[in-house]
Amino acid sequence: MKYSYIPRGVCSRMIELDIEDDVIKSCRFLGGCNGNLQGIGKLVQGMEVDEAIERLEGIDCAGRGTSCPDQLAKALRAAQEA
């Protein structure tokens, strides 16, 4: 399943996911801190969705109350519900 998510409160403008059998096949961020977000995308590749959510949910960036990793967790939850 391909899923796109528009994050809120962070620098990235979109998160594109490809999920098969509850495993993240690819994760791509548009905008934001390119090198860091490419790294996060590679790290979650092959990871089960629930594990990625557990690891990333609640991470804060500069007191914003969210971060790109936290928004990825939200995107993964939304993809599960779609």
Coordinates of C-alpha atoms in Angstrom, one line a residue, residues 52-80:
A52 CA 8.6 2.0 14.2
I53 CA 5.7 3.7 15.9
E54 CA 6.9 2.6 19.3
R55 CA 10.4 3.9 18.7
L56 CA 9.5 7.2 17.1
E57 CA 6.3 8.4 18.7
G58 CA 6.8 11.4 21.1
I59 CA 10.2 12.5 19.9
D60 CA 10.3 16.3 20.2
C61 CA 12.3 18.8 18.1
A62 CA 13.2 22.2 19.6
G63 CA 10.2 22.3 21.9
R64 CA 7.7 22.0 19.1
G65 CA 5.8 19.2 20.7
T66 CA 6.5 17.1 17.6
S67 CA 9.3 16.2 15.2
C68 CA 9.7 14.6 11.8
P69 CA 10.2 11.1 13.5
D70 CA 7.0 11.8 15.6
Q71 CA 5.2 12.8 12.4
L72 CA 6.3 9.6 10.8
A73 CA 4.8 7.7 13.6
K74 CA 1.5 9.6 13.1
A75 CA 1.7 8.8 9.3
L76 CA 2.2 5.1 10.1
R77 CA -0.8 5.1 12.4
A78 CA -2.9 6.9 9.8
A79 CA -1.8 4.4 7.1
Q80 CA -2.9 1.5 9.5

